[in-house]
Structures are given as C-alpha cells and as structure tokens.
Amino acid sequence: MDECIFCKIAQGDMPADTVYQDERVTAFRDVSPQAKTHVLVIPNVHYDSLNEASADESDLLAHTLRICAMVARDEGIDESGYRMLTNIGEEGGQSVAHLHFHVMGGQELTGKLA
Ligand code: AMP
C-alpha cells in the first residue's frame, strides 16, 4: 500500500527504530511509547488488521507471534512479564491500518494501554 506508513517502515522508506527485521516481519519501537518498553511487530506485507489476515496466513501469523516473544526476550522483559495486543478497527482503537502487535512491558501494566 503506497500511503501506508508501516509499509514504508517495512520497506526502509521511512525511518524507524527497528529492533528486528527478516523477510516476513519487522519490529520497531513505538514512536509514542505507552510503557517503558513498547515495540510494534508487523508483517511486512499489508493487511489492514487481523480481520484481513486469512487462514492462508497462519504460518505468517505464527511467525509474527514467535517474533513478538523473541523481541520480549531480547528486550529482557520475558521473565518479568509483558502485554501483547492488537487493536482492530475503529471501536477497537486501531489508528494505523496495517496489522501490528504491540509488545509492552518493563514496568507493571495496569488498566487499558495502547
Ligand atoms: P494502534 O492505535 O493500535 O493502531 O497503534 C498504532 C501505534 O503506532 C501507536 O501506538 C503509535 O504511537 C504508533 N506509531 C504511529 N506512527 C509511528 C511511526 N512512524 N513509528 C513508530 N510508531 C508509530
């Protein structure tokens, strides 16, 4: 998607604080962190949200979740605990229409975040 900022980040056409990238996913720090550690993990290909990632994408989704856990380990928050979530659509609070998983931790998380 030409105008999608997360597509641009995945393609290296927009700067980001990238912590991990492979041919299928990119992980980068949230520009407006809601926790001490706040990383976004996205598939490099565009899906508006989890709604659009069909059953055909189960390998990609599994890989993306594995990378979320790997990022948490690399950030040193796997033992202390962390939160992972994806917002879907307007009432779900999604503001960027490219499927992404928030990985948040490094502090005690209470209430609603991201
Ligand atoms: P959501 O509200 O679930 O769609 O989350 C979108 C997230 O993307 C928000 O937490 C934003 O702070 C974050 N964000 C928006 N633009 C950028 C960017 N250019 N680089 C990093 N994070 C961004």
XYZ file of N, CA and C and ligand atoms in Angstrom:
365
model
N 0.867 -1.201 0.000
C 0.000 0.000 0.000
C 0.893 1.237 0.000
N 0.741 2.061 -1.028
C 1.649 3.186 -1.247
C 1.704 4.165 -0.086
N 0.536 4.442 0.509
C 0.488 5.513 1.509
C 0.609 5.001 2.940
N 0.756 3.695 3.123
C 0.766 3.123 4.473
C 2.126 3.346 5.139
N 2.115 4.013 6.294
C 3.393 4.336 6.941
C 4.115 3.074 7.413
N 3.366 2.045 7.832
C 4.044 0.835 8.299
C 4.619 0.048 7.113
N 3.964 0.093 5.947
C 4.577 -0.492 4.748
C 5.895 0.218 4.438
N 5.878 1.544 4.567
C 7.102 2.315 4.280
C 8.214 1.950 5.251
N 7.862 1.769 6.528
C 8.871 1.358 7.518
C 9.421 -0.023 7.147
N 8.534 -0.951 6.799
C 8.975 -2.314 6.457
C 9.886 -2.305 5.227
N 9.614 -1.373 4.314
C 10.410 -1.309 3.078
C 11.658 -0.448 3.232
N 11.841 0.157 4.410
C 13.009 1.012 4.634
C 12.869 2.394 4.024
N 11.619 2.765 3.670
C 11.391 4.080 3.054
C 10.991 5.142 4.062
N 10.883 4.736 5.323
C 10.578 5.694 6.395
C 11.414 5.294 7.598
N 12.067 6.268 8.245
C 12.920 5.906 9.373
C 12.131 5.343 10.551
N 12.734 4.397 11.232
C 12.131 3.822 12.437
C 13.256 3.245 13.277
N 12.980 3.093 14.560
C 13.959 2.488 15.466
C 13.724 0.969 15.429
N 14.254 0.357 14.384
C 13.999 -1.059 14.124
C 14.862 -1.931 15.030
N 14.234 -2.896 15.692
C 14.985 -3.788 16.577
C 15.163 -5.175 15.952
N 14.358 -5.493 14.941
C 14.486 -6.799 14.280
C 13.794 -6.719 12.922
N 14.391 -7.371 11.937
C 13.705 -7.499 10.645
C 14.157 -8.778 9.959
N 13.213 -9.463 9.344
C 13.561 -10.545 8.427
C 12.679 -10.401 7.193
N 12.640 -11.397 6.351
C 11.904 -11.257 5.082
C 10.392 -11.202 5.286
N 9.926 -11.584 6.472
C 8.477 -11.640 6.698
C 7.933 -10.619 7.687
N 8.766 -10.200 8.654
C 8.274 -9.280 9.687
C 9.292 -8.204 10.014
N 8.790 -7.108 10.587
C 9.648 -6.022 11.078
C 9.168 -5.646 12.475
N 10.121 -5.390 13.379
C 9.805 -4.943 14.738
C 10.525 -3.624 14.982
N 9.785 -2.647 15.476
C 10.373 -1.318 15.709
C 9.717 -0.676 16.921
N 10.437 0.271 17.532
C 9.921 0.905 18.747
C 8.777 1.861 18.408
N 7.744 1.818 19.253
C 6.618 2.732 19.076
C 7.108 4.161 19.299
N 6.700 5.063 18.391
C 7.155 6.450 18.442
C 6.564 7.184 19.652
N 5.492 6.657 20.184
C 4.836 7.280 21.342
C 4.583 6.209 22.402
N 5.666 5.762 23.066
C 5.558 4.561 23.919
C 4.582 4.729 25.069
N 3.790 3.685 25.284
C 2.822 3.649 26.381
C 3.354 2.840 27.557
N 4.568 2.356 27.447
C 5.225 1.621 28.523
C 6.725 1.790 28.315
N 7.493 1.454 29.359
C 8.953 1.637 29.274
C 9.500 0.921 28.044
N 9.032 -0.287 27.811
C 9.350 -0.997 26.573
C 8.078 -1.089 25.745
N 8.131 -0.609 24.517
C 6.939 -0.652 23.651
C 7.409 -0.818 22.207
N 7.279 -2.030 21.713
C 7.736 -2.385 20.365
C 6.515 -2.831 19.555
N 6.488 -2.468 18.299
C 5.445 -2.923 17.378
C 6.031 -3.984 16.456
N 5.292 -5.057 16.263
C 5.731 -6.131 15.365
C 4.703 -6.243 14.251
N 5.172 -6.119 13.003
C 4.258 -6.120 11.851
C 4.700 -7.146 10.812
N 3.732 -7.727 10.104
C 4.107 -8.462 8.895
C 4.526 -7.442 7.837
N 5.509 -7.782 7.033
C 5.985 -6.832 6.016
C 4.929 -6.602 4.933
N 4.124 -7.622 4.654
C 3.050 -7.446 3.672
C 1.859 -6.776 4.359
N 1.078 -6.078 3.571
C -0.003 -5.284 4.143
C -1.289 -6.083 4.363
N -1.748 -6.067 5.611
C -3.115 -6.437 5.943
C -3.653 -5.306 6.786
N -4.861 -4.860 6.527
C -5.411 -3.755 7.320
C -5.421 -4.102 8.809
N -5.784 -5.335 9.116
C -5.872 -5.763 10.521
C -5.923 -7.287 10.535
N -6.093 -7.839 11.733
C -6.216 -9.292 11.865
C -7.414 -9.812 11.066
N -8.426 -8.973 10.880
C -9.607 -9.378 10.110
C -9.251 -9.799 8.691
N -8.238 -9.155 8.126
C -7.903 -9.399 6.719
C -6.857 -10.503 6.542
N -6.187 -10.876 7.615
C -5.179 -11.942 7.516
C -5.910 -13.279 7.578
N -6.088 -13.883 6.430
C -6.957 -15.057 6.330
C -6.285 -16.316 6.867
N -7.030 -17.398 6.835
C -6.496 -18.684 7.283
C -5.253 -19.075 6.504
N -5.144 -18.597 5.254
C -3.956 -18.889 4.446
C -2.692 -18.328 5.065
N -2.868 -17.362 5.952
C -1.707 -16.678 6.524
C -1.323 -17.245 7.891
N -1.743 -18.466 8.177
C -1.471 -18.981 9.520
C 0.026 -19.111 9.799
N 0.828 -19.444 8.793
C 2.281 -19.527 9.002
C 2.860 -18.156 9.327
N 2.418 -17.164 8.563
C 2.911 -15.801 8.789
C 2.500 -15.308 10.177
N 1.264 -15.579 10.553
C 0.793 -15.133 11.870
C 1.553 -15.844 12.983
N 1.791 -17.126 12.815
C 2.550 -17.873 13.828
C 3.967 -17.307 13.929
N 4.571 -17.014 12.798
C 5.919 -16.445 12.807
C 5.905 -15.085 13.514
N 4.899 -14.268 13.205
C 4.812 -12.936 13.816
C 4.704 -13.056 15.340
N 3.896 -14.000 15.817
C 3.759 -14.183 17.270
C 5.061 -14.682 17.886
N 5.740 -15.567 17.165
C 7.036 -16.044 17.675
C 8.022 -14.886 17.796
N 8.000 -13.987 16.820
C 8.921 -12.847 16.862
C 8.549 -11.902 18.006
N 7.252 -11.759 18.295
C 6.855 -10.964 19.468
C 7.516 -11.515 20.728
N 7.466 -12.821 20.885
C 8.069 -13.451 22.068
C 9.589 -13.292 22.039
N 10.177 -13.378 20.860
C 11.638 -13.199 20.744
C 12.034 -11.770 21.100
N 11.253 -10.797 20.630
C 11.524 -9.396 20.961
C 11.447 -9.200 22.475
N 10.425 -9.771 23.098
C 10.286 -9.656 24.555
C 11.522 -10.229 25.254
N 12.004 -11.356 24.752
C 13.207 -11.963 25.328
C 14.412 -11.038 25.127
N 14.570 -10.527 23.914
C 15.704 -9.650 23.608
C 15.659 -8.359 24.418
N 14.444 -7.895 24.712
C 14.286 -6.654 25.481
C 14.408 -6.905 26.985
N 14.512 -8.201 27.365
C 14.699 -8.554 28.767
C 13.433 -8.440 29.606
N 12.255 -8.581 28.962
C 11.003 -8.461 29.718
C 10.217 -9.773 29.752
N 10.820 -10.840 29.216
C 10.078 -12.105 29.159
C 9.846 -12.686 30.542
N 10.832 -12.561 31.419
C 10.687 -13.146 32.757
C 9.780 -12.296 33.634
N 9.914 -10.972 33.538
C 9.112 -10.079 34.383
C 7.655 -10.038 33.917
N 7.446 -10.290 32.643
C 6.088 -10.299 32.100
C 5.839 -9.109 31.208
N 4.934 -9.286 30.292
C 4.649 -8.228 29.322
C 3.245 -8.419 28.766
N 2.819 -7.444 27.976
C 1.491 -7.495 27.361
C 1.638 -7.415 25.850
N 0.839 -8.223 25.169
C 0.801 -8.207 23.711
C -0.632 -7.980 23.304
N -0.843 -7.064 22.362
C -2.214 -6.873 21.891
C -2.222 -6.329 20.474
N -3.357 -6.542 19.828
C -3.581 -5.930 18.524
C -4.951 -5.282 18.535
N -4.999 -4.024 18.149
C -6.262 -3.306 18.063
C -6.835 -3.501 16.663
N -8.154 -3.667 16.580
C -8.797 -3.941 15.297
C -9.936 -2.954 15.079
N -9.792 -2.131 14.053
C -10.871 -1.246 13.639
C -11.107 -0.083 14.581
N -12.085 0.705 14.191
C -12.345 1.978 14.868
C -12.673 1.798 16.355
N -13.625 0.943 16.646
C -14.019 0.795 18.053
C -12.984 0.006 18.839
N -12.112 -0.705 18.141
C -11.004 -1.394 18.803
C -9.840 -0.473 19.102
N -9.933 0.767 18.613
C -8.880 1.741 18.908
C -7.708 1.699 17.954
N -7.903 1.071 16.779
C -6.798 0.982 15.818
C -6.632 2.322 15.101
N -5.406 2.855 15.121
C -5.160 4.146 14.466
C -4.315 4.003 13.210
N -3.581 2.909 13.069
C -2.799 2.666 11.853
C -3.317 1.371 11.223
N -3.813 1.485 9.992
C -4.467 0.353 9.330
C -3.453 -0.544 8.629
N -2.524 -1.078 9.400
C -1.598 -2.134 8.957
C -1.447 -3.026 10.178
N -1.817 -4.289 10.037
C -1.782 -5.218 11.173
C -0.488 -5.062 11.972
N -0.636 -4.865 13.276
C 0.546 -4.748 14.138
C 0.211 -5.262 15.525
N 1.215 -5.828 16.160
C 1.097 -6.309 17.524
C 1.949 -5.427 18.423
N 1.326 -4.919 19.488
C 2.055 -4.152 20.495
C 2.705 -5.143 21.462
N 3.972 -4.939 21.774
C 4.661 -5.701 22.814
C 5.107 -4.678 23.856
N 4.515 -4.760 25.044
C 4.744 -3.730 26.055
C 5.136 -4.341 27.388
N 6.085 -3.699 28.056
C 6.490 -4.185 29.370
C 7.566 -3.289 29.947
N 8.357 -3.871 30.846
C 9.404 -3.097 31.503
C 8.897 -2.354 32.712
N 7.628 -2.530 33.027
C 7.010 -1.904 34.197
C 5.716 -2.659 34.461
N 5.152 -2.437 35.635
C 3.860 -3.065 35.914
C 2.793 -2.406 35.049
N 2.013 -3.213 34.354
C 0.994 -2.691 33.461
C -0.372 -2.801 34.122
N -1.037 -1.685 34.225
C -2.377 -1.711 34.813
C -3.330 -1.028 33.839
N -4.559 -1.455 33.836
C -5.584 -0.784 33.050
C -5.403 -0.950 31.575
N -5.981 -0.028 30.833
C -6.007 -0.108 29.376
C -4.782 0.595 28.819
N -4.087 -0.070 27.944
C -2.912 0.532 27.321
C -2.998 0.368 25.829
N -2.368 1.319 25.122
C -2.264 1.318 23.660
C -3.639 1.274 23.033
P -2.915 1.378 17.121
O -3.547 2.552 17.820
O -3.154 0.085 17.774
O -3.247 1.380 15.649
O -1.355 1.613 17.241
C -0.618 2.392 16.363
C 0.658 2.725 17.055
O 1.582 3.148 16.063
C 0.558 3.861 18.083
O 0.952 3.358 19.352
C 1.503 4.920 17.547
O 2.211 5.568 18.570
C 2.416 4.118 16.645
N 3.026 4.829 15.534
C 2.413 5.638 14.640
N 3.300 6.081 13.732
C 4.502 5.518 14.051
C 5.813 5.586 13.482
N 6.070 6.313 12.394
N 6.801 4.885 14.087
C 6.550 4.144 15.193
N 5.335 4.033 15.765
C 4.325 4.722 15.203
